[in-house]
């Protein structure tokens, strides 16, 4: 395994059409729907990376028939019609570093049978699971935390009796808990109402993405208007129906290449990521537009073009938090400070994506200020530095942008990008003249 990757600056404007792998978020949602569906589904354009491999392995260990065509980026799934196979009993699942895998599968395990052990790598063990565990218990699952309360590993015995008709989740917690409940709900005999509390639901576009994928597989999830304590969703019973489903390119991954166009000048086009995308992170280009870029939004692709002059912005990134680190790197090359707000919850992601972004920018000689719900980045000239990535793929990919403009930027543990984008470094090379 390589221990560092040195970025070579690019001299001159970009002119690239960049292939982006399938969306991790869509892939893992579609895999759950297909696994619980009646019949055989074919998923095209799937992302094959560590996070989705964790989901595929978990479903296989639960007794779901999965056939993977790696060359064709196609996965065929024979669903269980909402009833987990008896082979699931005694399974040991490893979610690796994948929060979506752990948080989506936990409510699925509540469907029974058990026991099933759900674990992950040490960084995932450190991430909070209390909201998901509490919800699974309301769904009549017996959940035993083996080590630390509210964290993996857990042993789950699916319930055989009655469960709550309504499960509350905190709106200010990770939206993955809410999405996991919604994904499992159509397989329950009475469906489910999931209520949310708090002033704001964080990462709302990810929940809307979940509902869109569910509908593609024939399920019905209806949002209820917020009342005194919040809103929620009602999911009707009836299960999922198998379908053929095409997965869009990953909008979060595309942000790095749109960001490259913003800071280097020139243009970058991403095919397959059009104006009707169900991914909230596609709106990262709206922020770049505010900063002075030109954006072309077509039915089948998006292009960002820049002459290199960027304005600082003050923006709430709560609905596209996976691109907050990308913006931090782009903001270095603006003509005024950039404030990122509404992302305090990303401190509990793969790493503290507020504090560590500030720390690594300062390591490069850039003034950056940490705030309770985000950070402020001041313009500057990055100095040579070795960037710590903290087992976080997005730290590696976002800080790589600095090296496109400034010499001496080295990314430590560059292989951490395998979590969601194994071919990132080869794809980044396509931005250079001649693609090398």
CSV table of N, CA and C in Angstrom, one decimal, residues 293-378:
chain,number,residue,atom,x,y,z
A,293,UNK,N,-18.5,31.0,-11.3
A,293,UNK,CA,-18.4,30.0,-12.4
A,293,UNK,C,-19.6,30.1,-13.3
A,294,UNK,N,-19.5,29.6,-14.5
A,294,UNK,CA,-20.6,29.4,-15.4
A,294,UNK,C,-21.0,27.9,-15.3
A,295,UNK,N,-22.3,27.7,-15.3
A,295,UNK,CA,-22.8,26.3,-15.1
A,295,UNK,C,-23.8,26.0,-16.2
A,296,UNK,N,-23.6,24.9,-17.0
A,296,UNK,CA,-24.5,24.5,-18.0
A,296,UNK,C,-25.2,23.2,-17.5
A,297,UNK,N,-26.5,23.2,-17.3
A,297,UNK,CA,-27.2,22.1,-16.8
A,297,UNK,C,-28.1,21.5,-17.9
A,298,UNK,N,-27.8,20.4,-18.3
A,298,UNK,CA,-28.5,19.7,-19.4
A,298,UNK,C,-29.3,18.5,-18.9
A,299,UNK,N,-30.1,17.9,-19.8
A,299,UNK,CA,-30.8,16.7,-19.4
A,299,UNK,C,-29.9,15.5,-19.1
A,300,UNK,N,-28.8,15.5,-19.7
A,300,UNK,CA,-27.9,14.3,-19.6
A,300,UNK,C,-26.5,14.6,-19.1
A,301,UNK,N,-26.3,15.8,-18.6
A,301,UNK,CA,-24.9,16.2,-18.1
A,301,UNK,C,-24.9,17.6,-17.6
A,302,UNK,N,-23.8,17.8,-16.9
A,302,UNK,CA,-23.5,19.2,-16.3
A,302,UNK,C,-22.1,19.6,-16.6
A,303,UNK,N,-21.9,20.9,-17.0
A,303,UNK,CA,-20.6,21.4,-17.2
A,303,UNK,C,-20.4,22.6,-16.3
A,304,UNK,N,-19.2,22.7,-15.7
A,304,UNK,CA,-18.8,23.9,-15.0
A,304,UNK,C,-17.6,24.5,-15.7
A,305,UNK,N,-17.7,25.8,-15.9
A,305,UNK,CA,-16.6,26.5,-16.6
A,305,UNK,C,-16.2,27.8,-15.8
A,306,UNK,N,-14.9,28.1,-15.8
A,306,UNK,CA,-14.4,29.2,-15.0
A,306,UNK,C,-13.2,29.8,-15.6
A,307,UNK,N,-13.1,31.1,-15.4
A,307,UNK,CA,-11.9,31.8,-15.8
A,307,UNK,C,-10.9,32.0,-14.7
A,308,UNK,N,-11.3,31.3,-13.5
A,308,UNK,CA,-10.3,31.3,-12.4
A,308,UNK,C,-10.6,32.4,-11.4
A,309,UNK,N,-11.4,33.4,-11.6
A,309,UNK,CA,-11.7,34.4,-10.6
A,309,UNK,C,-12.9,34.0,-9.8
A,310,UNK,N,-12.7,33.8,-8.5
A,310,UNK,CA,-13.8,33.3,-7.6
A,310,UNK,C,-14.1,34.3,-6.5
A,311,UNK,N,-15.3,34.4,-6.1
A,311,UNK,CA,-15.8,35.2,-5.0
A,311,UNK,C,-16.0,34.3,-3.8
A,312,UNK,N,-15.7,34.8,-2.6
A,312,UNK,CA,-16.1,34.1,-1.4
A,312,UNK,C,-17.6,34.1,-1.2
A,313,UNK,N,-18.1,33.2,-0.5
A,313,UNK,CA,-19.6,33.1,-0.3
A,313,UNK,C,-19.8,32.7,1.2
A,314,UNK,N,-21.1,33.0,1.6
A,314,UNK,CA,-21.6,32.5,2.9
A,314,UNK,C,-22.7,31.6,2.6
A,315,UNK,N,-22.6,30.3,2.9
A,315,UNK,CA,-23.6,29.4,2.4
A,315,UNK,C,-23.8,28.3,3.5
A,316,UNK,N,-25.1,27.9,3.6
A,316,UNK,CA,-25.5,26.8,4.4
A,316,UNK,C,-25.4,25.5,3.6
A,317,UNK,N,-24.5,24.6,4.0
A,317,UNK,CA,-24.3,23.4,3.3
A,317,UNK,C,-24.9,22.2,3.9
A,318,UNK,N,-25.9,22.4,4.8
A,318,UNK,CA,-26.5,21.3,5.5
A,318,UNK,C,-27.2,20.3,4.7
A,319,UNK,N,-27.7,20.7,3.5
A,319,UNK,CA,-28.4,19.8,2.6
A,319,UNK,C,-27.4,19.1,1.6
A,320,UNK,N,-26.2,19.5,1.6
A,320,UNK,CA,-25.2,18.8,0.7
A,320,UNK,C,-23.8,18.7,1.5
A,321,UNK,N,-23.9,18.2,2.7
A,321,UNK,CA,-22.7,18.2,3.6
A,321,UNK,C,-21.5,17.5,3.1
A,322,UNK,N,-21.7,16.5,2.2
A,322,UNK,CA,-20.6,15.7,1.7
A,322,UNK,C,-19.7,16.5,0.8
A,323,UNK,N,-20.2,17.7,0.4
A,323,UNK,CA,-19.4,18.5,-0.5
A,323,UNK,C,-18.8,19.7,0.3
A,324,UNK,N,-19.0,19.8,1.6
A,324,UNK,CA,-18.4,20.9,2.4
A,324,UNK,C,-16.9,20.9,2.3
A,325,UNK,N,-16.3,19.7,2.4
A,325,UNK,CA,-14.8,19.7,2.3
A,325,UNK,C,-14.3,20.2,0.9
A,326,UNK,N,-15.1,19.8,-0.1
A,326,UNK,CA,-14.7,20.3,-1.5
A,326,UNK,C,-14.7,21.8,-1.5
A,327,UNK,N,-15.7,22.4,-1.0
A,327,UNK,CA,-15.8,23.9,-1.0
A,327,UNK,C,-14.7,24.5,-0.1
A,328,UNK,N,-14.3,23.8,0.9
A,328,UNK,CA,-13.2,24.3,1.7
A,328,UNK,C,-12.0,24.5,0.9
A,329,UNK,N,-11.7,23.5,0.0
A,329,UNK,CA,-10.5,23.6,-0.8
A,329,UNK,C,-10.6,24.6,-1.9
A,330,UNK,N,-11.8,24.7,-2.5
A,330,UNK,CA,-12.0,25.7,-3.5
A,330,UNK,C,-11.9,27.1,-2.9
A,331,UNK,N,-12.4,27.3,-1.7
A,331,UNK,CA,-12.5,28.6,-1.1
A,331,UNK,C,-11.1,29.2,-0.9
A,332,UNK,N,-10.1,28.4,-0.8
A,332,UNK,CA,-8.7,28.9,-0.6
A,332,UNK,C,-8.3,29.9,-1.7
A,333,UNK,N,-8.9,29.7,-2.9
A,333,UNK,CA,-8.5,30.4,-4.1
A,333,UNK,C,-9.5,31.5,-4.5
A,334,UNK,N,-10.4,31.8,-3.6
A,334,UNK,CA,-11.4,32.9,-3.8
A,334,UNK,C,-10.7,34.3,-3.4
A,335,UNK,N,-11.4,35.3,-3.7
A,335,UNK,CA,-10.9,36.7,-3.4
A,335,UNK,C,-11.3,37.2,-2.0
A,336,UNK,N,-12.1,36.5,-1.3
A,336,UNK,CA,-12.6,36.9,0.0
A,336,UNK,C,-13.0,35.7,0.8
A,337,UNK,N,-13.2,35.8,2.1
A,337,UNK,CA,-13.5,34.6,2.9
A,337,UNK,C,-14.8,33.9,2.6
A,338,UNK,N,-14.8,32.6,2.8
A,338,UNK,CA,-16.0,31.8,2.6
A,338,UNK,C,-16.4,31.2,3.9
A,339,UNK,N,-17.7,31.4,4.3
A,339,UNK,CA,-18.2,30.7,5.5
A,339,UNK,C,-19.1,29.6,5.1
A,340,UNK,N,-18.9,28.4,5.7
A,340,UNK,CA,-19.7,27.2,5.5
A,340,UNK,C,-20.5,27.0,6.8
A,341,UNK,N,-21.8,27.1,6.7
A,341,UNK,CA,-22.7,26.9,7.9
A,341,UNK,C,-23.6,25.7,7.8
A,342,UNK,N,-24.2,25.3,8.9
A,342,UNK,CA,-25.2,24.3,8.9
A,342,UNK,C,-24.7,22.9,8.9
A,343,UNK,N,-23.4,22.7,9.2
A,343,UNK,CA,-22.8,21.3,9.0
A,343,UNK,C,-22.2,20.8,10.3
A,344,UNK,N,-22.6,21.3,11.4
A,344,UNK,CA,-22.0,20.8,12.7
A,344,UNK,C,-22.1,19.3,12.9
A,345,UNK,N,-23.1,18.7,12.3
A,345,UNK,CA,-23.3,17.3,12.4
A,345,UNK,C,-22.3,16.5,11.7
A,346,UNK,N,-21.5,17.1,10.8
A,346,UNK,CA,-20.5,16.3,10.1
A,346,UNK,C,-19.3,16.0,11.0
A,347,UNK,N,-19.3,16.5,12.2
A,347,UNK,CA,-18.2,16.2,13.1
A,347,UNK,C,-18.2,14.7,13.5
A,348,UNK,N,-19.4,14.1,13.3
A,348,UNK,CA,-19.6,12.6,13.6
A,348,UNK,C,-19.6,11.8,12.4
A,349,UNK,N,-19.0,12.2,11.3
A,349,UNK,CA,-18.8,11.4,10.1
A,349,UNK,C,-17.6,10.5,10.3
A,350,UNK,N,-17.0,10.2,9.1
A,350,UNK,CA,-15.8,9.3,9.2
A,350,UNK,C,-14.7,9.9,10.1
A,351,UNK,N,-14.6,11.3,10.1
A,351,UNK,CA,-13.8,12.0,11.0
A,351,UNK,C,-14.5,13.3,11.4
A,352,UNK,N,-13.9,14.1,12.2
A,352,UNK,CA,-14.5,15.4,12.5
A,352,UNK,C,-14.2,16.3,11.3
A,353,UNK,N,-15.2,16.4,10.4
A,353,UNK,CA,-15.0,17.1,9.1
A,353,UNK,C,-15.1,18.6,9.3
A,354,UNK,N,-15.3,19.1,10.5
A,354,UNK,CA,-15.1,20.5,10.7
A,354,UNK,C,-13.7,20.8,11.3
A,355,UNK,N,-13.4,20.2,12.4
A,355,UNK,CA,-12.2,20.5,13.1
A,355,UNK,C,-11.0,20.0,12.2
A,356,UNK,N,-11.1,18.9,11.6
A,356,UNK,CA,-9.9,18.4,10.8
A,356,UNK,C,-9.7,19.1,9.5
A,357,UNK,N,-10.8,19.6,8.9
A,357,UNK,CA,-10.6,20.5,7.7
A,357,UNK,C,-9.8,21.7,8.1
A,358,UNK,N,-10.2,22.3,9.2
A,358,UNK,CA,-9.5,23.5,9.7
A,358,UNK,C,-8.1,23.2,10.0
A,359,UNK,N,-7.8,22.1,10.7
A,359,UNK,CA,-6.5,21.7,11.0
A,359,UNK,C,-5.6,21.5,9.8
A,360,UNK,N,-6.1,20.9,8.8
A,360,UNK,CA,-5.3,20.6,7.6
A,360,UNK,C,-5.1,21.8,6.8
A,361,UNK,N,-6.1,22.7,6.7
A,361,UNK,CA,-5.8,24.0,6.0
A,361,UNK,C,-4.7,24.8,6.7
A,362,UNK,N,-4.8,24.8,8.0
A,362,UNK,CA,-3.7,25.5,8.7
A,362,UNK,C,-2.4,24.9,8.5
A,363,UNK,N,-2.3,23.6,8.4
A,363,UNK,CA,-1.1,22.9,8.1
A,363,UNK,C,-0.5,23.4,6.7
A,364,UNK,N,-1.4,23.8,5.8
A,364,UNK,CA,-0.9,24.3,4.5
A,364,UNK,C,-0.7,25.8,4.6
A,365,UNK,N,-0.8,26.4,5.8
A,365,UNK,CA,-0.5,27.9,5.9
A,365,UNK,C,-1.7,28.7,5.5
A,366,UNK,N,-2.9,28.1,5.5
A,366,UNK,CA,-4.1,28.8,5.2
A,366,UNK,C,-4.8,29.2,6.5
A,367,UNK,N,-5.3,30.4,6.6
A,367,UNK,CA,-6.0,30.8,7.8
A,367,UNK,C,-7.4,30.2,7.7
A,368,UNK,N,-7.8,29.5,8.7
A,368,UNK,CA,-9.2,28.9,8.7
A,368,UNK,C,-9.7,28.9,10.2
A,369,UNK,N,-10.9,29.2,10.3
A,369,UNK,CA,-11.5,29.4,11.7
A,369,UNK,C,-12.6,28.3,11.9
A,370,UNK,N,-12.6,27.6,13.0
A,370,UNK,CA,-13.6,26.6,13.3
A,370,UNK,C,-14.7,27.3,14.0
A,371,UNK,N,-16.0,27.0,13.6
A,371,UNK,CA,-17.2,27.5,14.3
A,371,UNK,C,-18.0,26.3,14.7
A,372,UNK,N,-19.0,26.6,15.5
A,372,UNK,CA,-19.8,25.5,16.1
A,372,UNK,C,-20.5,24.7,15.0
A,373,UNK,N,-21.0,25.4,14.0
A,373,UNK,CA,-21.7,24.6,12.9
A,373,UNK,C,-21.1,24.7,11.6
A,374,UNK,N,-19.7,25.0,11.6
A,374,UNK,CA,-19.0,25.0,10.3
A,374,UNK,C,-17.7,25.6,10.4
A,375,UNK,N,-17.2,26.3,9.4
A,375,UNK,CA,-15.9,26.9,9.4
A,375,UNK,C,-15.8,28.1,8.4
A,376,UNK,N,-14.8,28.9,8.6
A,376,UNK,CA,-14.5,30.0,7.7
A,376,UNK,C,-13.1,29.8,7.1
A,377,UNK,N,-13.0,29.9,5.8
A,377,UNK,CA,-11.8,29.7,5.1
A,377,UNK,C,-11.4,31.1,4.4
A,378,UNK,N,-10.2,31.5,4.7
A,378,UNK,CA,-9.7,32.8,4.2
A,378,UNK,C,-8.8,32.5,3.0
